[in-house]
């Protein structure tokens, strides 16, 4: 167990379990070494005046010799938020200090929150975290501390602290992750949203995304072609970008020239040339793609196809021998085809250039510590969805300390994959492709219902997906 770069305490599971969360938070201590006759702890330097009293109390608790090593309080606080979260499900008014912002950011990072929301109202300031796609109210701070906090965020993200009337966007960079900052003027003041962007792509693996064996094979056949378009659809926050990055990582080798244009760049991939979108100076998806074609690319990744012009450029790139990967906002794999038709892309070009259309969603999984089994009633299902087999029981979300009292812990991706076979291409050309042609057990709704039947998620969580079956 050590302190990395004097910023983080890395704690093994055995050391973590050596003391309780209550003791760790009460004394602001983190285990350093545990032996038969001695317990050594890191302790926040703010406790230095209490050293003798704390040692005596810990001796009584553990019946051992106690060694205390004082380190910066911010290091201990970050370790406490990661390894010894307080069992407190209610938002509370917290004291504000110089380390408040740093502690908030690192706590959010450590518990895998994707966004931090700071909102000002008439009486106070609310802080919320988005965990597993849902906003959780974390705490409140006094209104008199709000301006100092906002200015601190603006300074860190190189924004204008005097500008309070217009929206601003900035970025805060750390060693292993970035924060994208968005500031929006509201009625009572400026609202801040900070998106946490991890740079480490080592965990991305196309075989661990949630695709079943059949779907992995179908998808890989499509992305291993030397030209064509691979489109991934779904609403914001459905994991489309993660799927794209995992695909790029799979395709990345020394023989290929891969170019991407993104907004924002969420992961840094070695060996891939990544471009950050900058629309304010004219660097759009379309203009970047036009420049890419002069860069001798093999594979091009566009963060998103937003309009007809970008779609036409992607079609052109695929027709000239390039593999193009992108995302698009539609509700289903078949809906992607309809969306391109609505953009006035000729049906025969769609049929000739699209390799595969993928739709995906992220579904929250139930917390194993508190989920409760109940009798299932078929009448609770949407009328438009018909299950293949009856379900006798299911699990519902309850909430406990382990899951921040949400009832859910983690998410799983589900996929709907439409390979453009000769039959599907003919249906596209003749404008006869419909959702009912899709193999039933491959649809998003059936994949979602399968998670329900296996006790991994709740009916409440997948109901919107079942409605669109």
mmCIF file of N, CA and C in Angstrom, residues 227-328:
data_model
loop_
_atom_site.group_PDB
_atom_site.id
_atom_site.type_symbol
_atom_site.label_atom_id
_atom_site.label_comp_id
_atom_site.label_asym_id
_atom_site.label_seq_id
_atom_site.Cartn_x
_atom_site.Cartn_y
_atom_site.Cartn_z
ATOM 1 N N UNK A 227 -14.243 -0.850 -46.553
ATOM 2 C CA UNK A 227 -15.006 0.366 -46.848
ATOM 3 C C UNK A 227 -16.456 0.179 -46.383
ATOM 4 N N UNK A 228 -17.213 1.250 -46.444
ATOM 5 C CA UNK A 228 -18.601 1.207 -45.988
ATOM 6 C C UNK A 228 -18.794 2.051 -44.739
ATOM 7 N N UNK A 229 -20.019 2.033 -44.219
ATOM 8 C CA UNK A 229 -20.363 2.850 -43.046
ATOM 9 C C UNK A 229 -20.928 1.958 -41.943
ATOM 10 N N UNK A 230 -20.447 2.176 -40.731
ATOM 11 C CA UNK A 230 -20.972 1.520 -39.539
ATOM 12 C C UNK A 230 -21.644 2.604 -38.704
ATOM 13 N N UNK A 231 -22.954 2.477 -38.490
ATOM 14 C CA UNK A 231 -23.709 3.498 -37.750
ATOM 15 C C UNK A 231 -24.243 2.935 -36.438
ATOM 16 N N UNK A 232 -24.044 3.681 -35.358
ATOM 17 C CA UNK A 232 -24.524 3.283 -34.037
ATOM 18 C C UNK A 232 -25.505 4.340 -33.556
ATOM 19 N N UNK A 233 -26.707 3.910 -33.213
ATOM 20 C CA UNK A 233 -27.756 4.867 -32.841
ATOM 21 C C UNK A 233 -28.193 4.668 -31.401
ATOM 22 N N UNK A 234 -28.833 5.686 -30.894
ATOM 23 C CA UNK A 234 -29.351 5.647 -29.534
ATOM 24 C C UNK A 234 -29.412 7.049 -28.969
ATOM 25 N N UNK A 235 -30.165 7.240 -27.873
ATOM 26 C CA UNK A 235 -30.256 8.574 -27.268
ATOM 27 C C UNK A 235 -28.955 8.974 -26.586
ATOM 28 N N UNK A 236 -28.870 10.220 -26.163
ATOM 29 C CA UNK A 236 -27.706 10.698 -25.421
ATOM 30 C C UNK A 236 -27.506 9.865 -24.160
ATOM 31 N N UNK A 237 -26.267 9.452 -23.920
ATOM 32 C CA UNK A 237 -25.976 8.682 -22.720
ATOM 33 C C UNK A 237 -26.234 7.201 -22.841
ATOM 34 N N UNK A 238 -26.370 6.696 -24.065
ATOM 35 C CA UNK A 238 -26.667 5.263 -24.242
ATOM 36 C C UNK A 238 -25.406 4.435 -24.497
ATOM 37 N N UNK A 239 -24.238 5.046 -24.455
ATOM 38 C CA UNK A 239 -22.994 4.301 -24.596
ATOM 39 C C UNK A 239 -22.471 4.179 -26.010
ATOM 40 N N UNK A 240 -23.002 4.995 -26.928
ATOM 41 C CA UNK A 240 -22.583 4.901 -28.336
ATOM 42 C C UNK A 240 -21.079 5.166 -28.494
ATOM 43 N N UNK A 241 -20.601 6.214 -27.834
ATOM 44 C CA UNK A 241 -19.197 6.583 -27.978
ATOM 45 C C UNK A 241 -18.280 5.485 -27.439
ATOM 46 N N UNK A 242 -18.673 4.862 -26.338
ATOM 47 C CA UNK A 242 -17.872 3.768 -25.787
ATOM 48 C C UNK A 242 -17.758 2.623 -26.782
ATOM 49 N N UNK A 243 -18.874 2.305 -27.453
ATOM 50 C CA UNK A 243 -18.848 1.258 -28.472
ATOM 51 C C UNK A 243 -17.915 1.635 -29.612
ATOM 52 N N UNK A 244 -17.950 2.904 -30.033
ATOM 53 C CA UNK A 244 -17.059 3.359 -31.105
ATOM 54 C C UNK A 244 -15.593 3.242 -30.702
ATOM 55 N N UNK A 245 -15.266 3.671 -29.488
ATOM 56 C CA UNK A 245 -13.877 3.605 -29.028
ATOM 57 C C UNK A 245 -13.394 2.161 -28.943
ATOM 58 N N UNK A 246 -14.251 1.275 -28.438
ATOM 59 C CA UNK A 246 -13.877 -0.141 -28.352
ATOM 60 C C UNK A 246 -13.633 -0.704 -29.752
ATOM 61 N N UNK A 247 -14.423 -0.254 -30.726
ATOM 62 C CA UNK A 247 -14.252 -0.696 -32.114
ATOM 63 C C UNK A 247 -12.935 -0.186 -32.683
ATOM 64 N N UNK A 248 -12.644 1.106 -32.445
ATOM 65 C CA UNK A 248 -11.385 1.682 -32.935
ATOM 66 C C UNK A 248 -10.181 0.984 -32.312
ATOM 67 N N UNK A 249 -10.289 0.684 -31.022
ATOM 68 C CA UNK A 249 -9.189 -0.009 -30.344
ATOM 69 C C UNK A 249 -8.962 -1.385 -30.966
ATOM 70 N N UNK A 250 -10.057 -2.049 -31.338
ATOM 71 C CA UNK A 250 -9.964 -3.373 -31.963
ATOM 72 C C UNK A 250 -9.322 -3.279 -33.350
ATOM 73 N N UNK A 251 -9.629 -2.205 -34.073
ATOM 74 C CA UNK A 251 -9.132 -2.059 -35.445
ATOM 75 C C UNK A 251 -7.744 -1.436 -35.527
ATOM 76 N N UNK A 252 -7.308 -0.833 -34.439
ATOM 77 C CA UNK A 252 -6.065 -0.061 -34.454
ATOM 78 C C UNK A 252 -4.834 -0.960 -34.595
ATOM 79 N N UNK A 253 -4.095 -0.791 -35.671
ATOM 80 C CA UNK A 253 -2.794 -1.452 -35.807
ATOM 81 C C UNK A 253 -1.899 -0.592 -36.691
ATOM 82 N N UNK A 254 -0.659 -0.963 -36.783
ATOM 83 C CA UNK A 254 0.338 -0.128 -37.446
ATOM 84 C C UNK A 254 0.102 0.007 -38.947
ATOM 85 N N UNK A 255 -0.706 -0.889 -39.520
ATOM 86 C CA UNK A 255 -0.947 -0.872 -40.966
ATOM 87 C C UNK A 255 -2.048 0.104 -41.373
ATOM 88 N N UNK A 256 -2.789 0.631 -40.384
ATOM 89 C CA UNK A 256 -3.943 1.474 -40.718
ATOM 90 C C UNK A 256 -3.728 2.913 -40.270
ATOM 91 N N UNK A 257 -4.194 3.848 -41.096
ATOM 92 C CA UNK A 257 -4.221 5.264 -40.731
ATOM 93 C C UNK A 257 -5.647 5.584 -40.292
ATOM 94 N N UNK A 258 -5.822 5.850 -38.994
ATOM 95 C CA UNK A 258 -7.153 6.104 -38.435
ATOM 96 C C UNK A 258 -7.245 7.547 -37.989
ATOM 97 N N UNK A 259 -8.288 8.237 -38.448
ATOM 98 C CA UNK A 259 -8.534 9.636 -38.092
ATOM 99 C C UNK A 259 -9.911 9.757 -37.439
ATOM 100 N N UNK A 260 -10.012 10.587 -36.400
ATOM 101 C CA UNK A 260 -11.309 10.826 -35.761
ATOM 102 C C UNK A 260 -11.534 12.319 -35.592
ATOM 103 N N UNK A 261 -12.790 12.738 -35.635
ATOM 104 C CA UNK A 261 -13.173 14.086 -35.221
ATOM 105 C C UNK A 261 -14.276 13.918 -34.197
ATOM 106 N N UNK A 262 -14.080 14.515 -33.003
ATOM 107 C CA UNK A 262 -14.940 14.231 -31.861
ATOM 108 C C UNK A 262 -15.310 15.499 -31.110
ATOM 109 N N UNK A 263 -16.387 15.418 -30.361
ATOM 110 C CA UNK A 263 -16.826 16.523 -29.522
ATOM 111 C C UNK A 263 -17.511 15.973 -28.262
ATOM 112 N N UNK A 264 -16.752 15.779 -27.169
ATOM 113 C CA UNK A 264 -15.319 16.013 -27.012
ATOM 114 C C UNK A 264 -14.531 14.722 -27.255
ATOM 115 N N UNK A 265 -13.194 14.824 -27.160
ATOM 116 C CA UNK A 265 -12.350 13.628 -27.169
ATOM 117 C C UNK A 265 -12.408 13.031 -25.768
ATOM 118 N N UNK A 266 -13.040 11.876 -25.638
ATOM 119 C CA UNK A 266 -13.255 11.290 -24.316
ATOM 120 C C UNK A 266 -12.133 10.365 -23.885
ATOM 121 N N UNK A 267 -11.551 9.646 -24.824
ATOM 122 C CA UNK A 267 -10.409 8.776 -24.526
ATOM 123 C C UNK A 267 -9.282 9.093 -25.501
ATOM 124 N N UNK A 268 -8.052 8.977 -25.017
ATOM 125 C CA UNK A 268 -6.908 9.140 -25.890
ATOM 126 C C UNK A 268 -6.407 7.758 -26.296
ATOM 127 N N UNK A 269 -6.399 7.491 -27.589
ATOM 128 C CA UNK A 269 -5.992 6.194 -28.103
ATOM 129 C C UNK A 269 -4.660 6.328 -28.841
ATOM 130 N N UNK A 270 -3.642 5.662 -28.344
ATOM 131 C CA UNK A 270 -2.326 5.725 -28.958
ATOM 132 C C UNK A 270 -2.369 5.140 -30.364
ATOM 133 N N UNK A 271 -1.770 5.865 -31.321
ATOM 134 C CA UNK A 271 -1.732 5.395 -32.693
ATOM 135 C C UNK A 271 -2.882 5.885 -33.545
ATOM 136 N N UNK A 272 -3.814 6.642 -32.926
ATOM 137 C CA UNK A 272 -4.964 7.184 -33.661
ATOM 138 C C UNK A 272 -4.886 8.705 -33.631
ATOM 139 N N UNK A 273 -5.119 9.332 -34.778
ATOM 140 C CA UNK A 273 -5.059 10.789 -34.902
ATOM 141 C C UNK A 273 -6.435 11.374 -34.584
ATOM 142 N N UNK A 274 -6.549 12.028 -33.431
ATOM 143 C CA UNK A 274 -7.834 12.514 -32.945
ATOM 144 C C UNK A 274 -7.914 14.034 -33.032
ATOM 145 N N UNK A 275 -9.025 14.521 -33.561
ATOM 146 C CA UNK A 275 -9.242 15.956 -33.756
ATOM 147 C C UNK A 275 -10.431 16.403 -32.924
ATOM 148 N N UNK A 276 -10.259 17.496 -32.180
ATOM 149 C CA UNK A 276 -11.343 18.063 -31.380
ATOM 150 C C UNK A 276 -12.169 19.024 -32.232
ATOM 151 N N UNK A 277 -13.486 18.822 -32.254
ATOM 152 C CA UNK A 277 -14.389 19.707 -32.991
ATOM 153 C C UNK A 277 -14.327 21.129 -32.427
ATOM 154 N N UNK A 278 -14.274 22.137 -33.301
ATOM 155 C CA UNK A 278 -14.272 23.543 -32.877
ATOM 156 C C UNK A 278 -15.137 24.334 -33.850
ATOM 157 N N UNK A 279 -16.436 24.279 -33.624
ATOM 158 C CA UNK A 279 -17.380 24.895 -34.556
ATOM 159 C C UNK A 279 -17.251 26.404 -34.600
ATOM 160 N N UNK A 280 -16.786 27.013 -33.496
ATOM 161 C CA UNK A 280 -16.691 28.479 -33.462
ATOM 162 C C UNK A 280 -15.642 29.018 -34.426
ATOM 163 N N UNK A 281 -14.714 28.170 -34.867
ATOM 164 C CA UNK A 281 -13.719 28.618 -35.854
ATOM 165 C C UNK A 281 -13.884 27.871 -37.183
ATOM 166 N N UNK A 282 -15.030 27.199 -37.331
ATOM 167 C CA UNK A 282 -15.337 26.551 -38.607
ATOM 168 C C UNK A 282 -14.885 25.111 -38.744
ATOM 169 N N UNK A 283 -14.327 24.536 -37.641
ATOM 170 C CA UNK A 283 -13.917 23.131 -37.690
ATOM 171 C C UNK A 283 -15.104 22.260 -37.302
ATOM 172 N N UNK A 284 -15.930 21.939 -38.281
ATOM 173 C CA UNK A 284 -17.131 21.128 -38.077
ATOM 174 C C UNK A 284 -16.862 19.696 -38.523
ATOM 175 N N UNK A 285 -17.849 18.816 -38.290
ATOM 176 C CA UNK A 285 -17.709 17.437 -38.750
ATOM 177 C C UNK A 285 -17.499 17.402 -40.270
ATOM 178 N N UNK A 286 -18.261 18.225 -40.991
ATOM 179 C CA UNK A 286 -18.183 18.225 -42.452
ATOM 180 C C UNK A 286 -16.829 18.733 -42.947
ATOM 181 N N UNK A 287 -16.358 19.857 -42.383
ATOM 182 C CA UNK A 287 -15.079 20.417 -42.841
ATOM 183 C C UNK A 287 -13.917 19.506 -42.470
ATOM 184 N N UNK A 288 -13.998 18.890 -41.288
ATOM 185 C CA UNK A 288 -12.939 17.967 -40.875
ATOM 186 C C UNK A 288 -12.895 16.761 -41.798
ATOM 187 N N UNK A 289 -14.077 16.231 -42.123
ATOM 188 C CA UNK A 289 -14.148 15.059 -43.004
ATOM 189 C C UNK A 289 -13.588 15.390 -44.387
ATOM 190 N N UNK A 290 -13.855 16.593 -44.860
ATOM 191 C CA UNK A 290 -13.331 17.021 -46.162
ATOM 192 C C UNK A 290 -11.801 17.039 -46.137
ATOM 193 N N UNK A 291 -11.233 17.493 -45.014
ATOM 194 C CA UNK A 291 -9.774 17.516 -44.881
ATOM 195 C C UNK A 291 -9.215 16.102 -44.694
ATOM 196 N N UNK A 292 -9.969 15.266 -43.990
ATOM 197 C CA UNK A 292 -9.519 13.898 -43.745
ATOM 198 C C UNK A 292 -9.258 13.147 -45.055
ATOM 199 N N UNK A 293 -10.095 13.395 -46.051
ATOM 200 C CA UNK A 293 -9.977 12.664 -47.310
ATOM 201 C C UNK A 293 -8.660 12.961 -48.028
ATOM 202 N N UNK A 294 -7.988 14.061 -47.626
ATOM 203 C CA UNK A 294 -6.689 14.387 -48.200
ATOM 204 C C UNK A 294 -5.530 13.894 -47.321
ATOM 205 N N UNK A 295 -5.885 13.150 -46.248
ATOM 206 C CA UNK A 295 -4.879 12.667 -45.308
ATOM 207 C C UNK A 295 -4.604 11.164 -45.458
ATOM 208 N N UNK A 296 -5.013 10.587 -46.581
ATOM 209 C CA UNK A 296 -4.775 9.178 -46.873
ATOM 210 C C UNK A 296 -5.259 8.258 -45.749
ATOM 211 N N UNK A 297 -6.543 8.391 -45.342
ATOM 212 C CA UNK A 297 -7.033 7.563 -44.228
ATOM 213 C C UNK A 297 -7.475 6.170 -44.692
ATOM 214 N N UNK A 298 -7.437 5.222 -43.764
ATOM 215 C CA UNK A 298 -8.061 3.918 -43.985
ATOM 216 C C UNK A 298 -9.416 3.874 -43.269
ATOM 217 N N UNK A 299 -9.427 4.426 -42.054
ATOM 218 C CA UNK A 299 -10.644 4.417 -41.234
ATOM 219 C C UNK A 299 -10.887 5.828 -40.710
ATOM 220 N N UNK A 300 -12.143 6.270 -40.776
ATOM 221 C CA UNK A 300 -12.531 7.599 -40.294
ATOM 222 C C UNK A 300 -13.641 7.428 -39.265
ATOM 223 N N UNK A 301 -13.500 8.113 -38.134
ATOM 224 C CA UNK A 301 -14.581 8.104 -37.144
ATOM 225 C C UNK A 301 -15.117 9.518 -36.975
ATOM 226 N N UNK A 302 -16.418 9.684 -37.236
ATOM 227 C CA UNK A 302 -17.110 10.951 -37.008
ATOM 228 C C UNK A 302 -17.905 10.823 -35.721
ATOM 229 N N UNK A 303 -17.743 11.780 -34.817
ATOM 230 C CA UNK A 303 -18.474 11.694 -33.554
ATOM 231 C C UNK A 303 -19.971 11.541 -33.742
ATOM 232 N N UNK A 304 -20.529 12.238 -34.750
ATOM 233 C CA UNK A 304 -21.989 12.190 -34.950
ATOM 234 C C UNK A 304 -22.347 12.677 -36.347
ATOM 235 N N UNK A 305 -23.332 12.044 -36.956
ATOM 236 C CA UNK A 305 -23.928 12.551 -38.194
ATOM 237 C C UNK A 305 -25.150 13.372 -37.790
ATOM 238 N N UNK A 306 -25.024 14.701 -37.899
ATOM 239 C CA UNK A 306 -26.074 15.596 -37.414
ATOM 240 C C UNK A 306 -26.972 16.143 -38.523
ATOM 241 N N UNK A 307 -26.440 16.175 -39.747
ATOM 242 C CA UNK A 307 -27.218 16.816 -40.805
ATOM 243 C C UNK A 307 -26.950 16.128 -42.133
ATOM 244 N N UNK A 308 -27.694 16.553 -43.155
ATOM 245 C CA UNK A 308 -27.607 15.932 -44.478
ATOM 246 C C UNK A 308 -26.222 16.110 -45.092
ATOM 247 N N UNK A 309 -25.598 17.276 -44.868
ATOM 248 C CA UNK A 309 -24.290 17.532 -45.457
ATOM 249 C C UNK A 309 -23.235 16.555 -44.928
ATOM 250 N N UNK A 310 -23.264 16.332 -43.608
ATOM 251 C CA UNK A 310 -22.317 15.374 -43.015
ATOM 252 C C UNK A 310 -22.595 13.968 -43.515
ATOM 253 N N UNK A 311 -23.877 13.608 -43.605
ATOM 254 C CA UNK A 311 -24.257 12.283 -44.108
ATOM 255 C C UNK A 311 -23.756 12.077 -45.534
ATOM 256 N N UNK A 312 -23.907 13.094 -46.367
ATOM 257 C CA UNK A 312 -23.450 12.990 -47.764
ATOM 258 C C UNK A 312 -21.940 12.828 -47.848
ATOM 259 N N UNK A 313 -21.198 13.540 -46.967
ATOM 260 C CA UNK A 313 -19.738 13.415 -46.959
ATOM 261 C C UNK A 313 -19.319 12.019 -46.495
ATOM 262 N N UNK A 314 -20.051 11.466 -45.524
ATOM 263 C CA UNK A 314 -19.742 10.109 -45.043
ATOM 264 C C UNK A 314 -19.990 9.091 -46.155
ATOM 265 N N UNK A 315 -21.080 9.266 -46.902
ATOM 266 C CA UNK A 315 -21.381 8.388 -48.038
ATOM 267 C C UNK A 315 -20.258 8.476 -49.069
ATOM 268 N N UNK A 316 -19.838 9.713 -49.354
ATOM 269 C CA UNK A 316 -18.774 9.922 -50.346
ATOM 270 C C UNK A 316 -17.478 9.241 -49.906
ATOM 271 N N UNK A 317 -17.144 9.376 -48.624
ATOM 272 C CA UNK A 317 -15.912 8.771 -48.109
ATOM 273 C C UNK A 317 -15.959 7.252 -48.229
ATOM 274 N N UNK A 318 -17.117 6.669 -47.929
ATOM 275 C CA UNK A 318 -17.237 5.209 -48.004
ATOM 276 C C UNK A 318 -17.152 4.723 -49.449
ATOM 277 N N UNK A 319 -17.708 5.495 -50.379
ATOM 278 C CA UNK A 319 -17.685 5.117 -51.796
ATOM 279 C C UNK A 319 -16.285 5.189 -52.385
ATOM 280 N N UNK A 320 -15.417 5.995 -51.757
ATOM 281 C CA UNK A 320 -14.047 6.132 -52.275
ATOM 282 C C UNK A 320 -13.071 5.218 -51.532
ATOM 283 N N UNK A 321 -13.616 4.192 -50.843
ATOM 284 C CA UNK A 321 -12.757 3.157 -50.282
ATOM 285 C C UNK A 321 -12.352 3.312 -48.831
ATOM 286 N N UNK A 322 -13.137 4.053 -48.052
ATOM 287 C CA UNK A 322 -12.810 4.238 -46.639
ATOM 288 C C UNK A 322 -13.882 3.604 -45.763
ATOM 289 N N UNK A 323 -13.467 3.130 -44.581
ATOM 290 C CA UNK A 323 -14.416 2.650 -43.588
ATOM 291 C C UNK A 323 -14.761 3.823 -42.678
ATOM 292 N N UNK A 324 -16.052 4.141 -42.566
ATOM 293 C CA UNK A 324 -16.507 5.283 -41.766
ATOM 294 C C UNK A 324 -17.338 4.772 -40.591
ATOM 295 N N UNK A 325 -16.976 5.200 -39.401
ATOM 296 C CA UNK A 325 -17.733 4.865 -38.187
ATOM 297 C C UNK A 325 -18.365 6.141 -37.650
ATOM 298 N N UNK A 326 -19.636 6.066 -37.251
ATOM 299 C CA UNK A 326 -20.271 7.263 -36.698
ATOM 300 C C UNK A 326 -21.482 6.892 -35.867
ATOM 301 N N UNK A 327 -22.071 7.908 -35.219
ATOM 302 C CA UNK A 327 -23.303 7.730 -34.453
ATOM 303 C C UNK A 327 -24.402 8.600 -35.055
ATOM 304 N N UNK A 328 -25.630 8.262 -34.704
ATOM 305 C CA UNK A 328 -26.785 9.010 -35.203
ATOM 306 C C UNK A 328 -27.906 8.861 -34.182
#
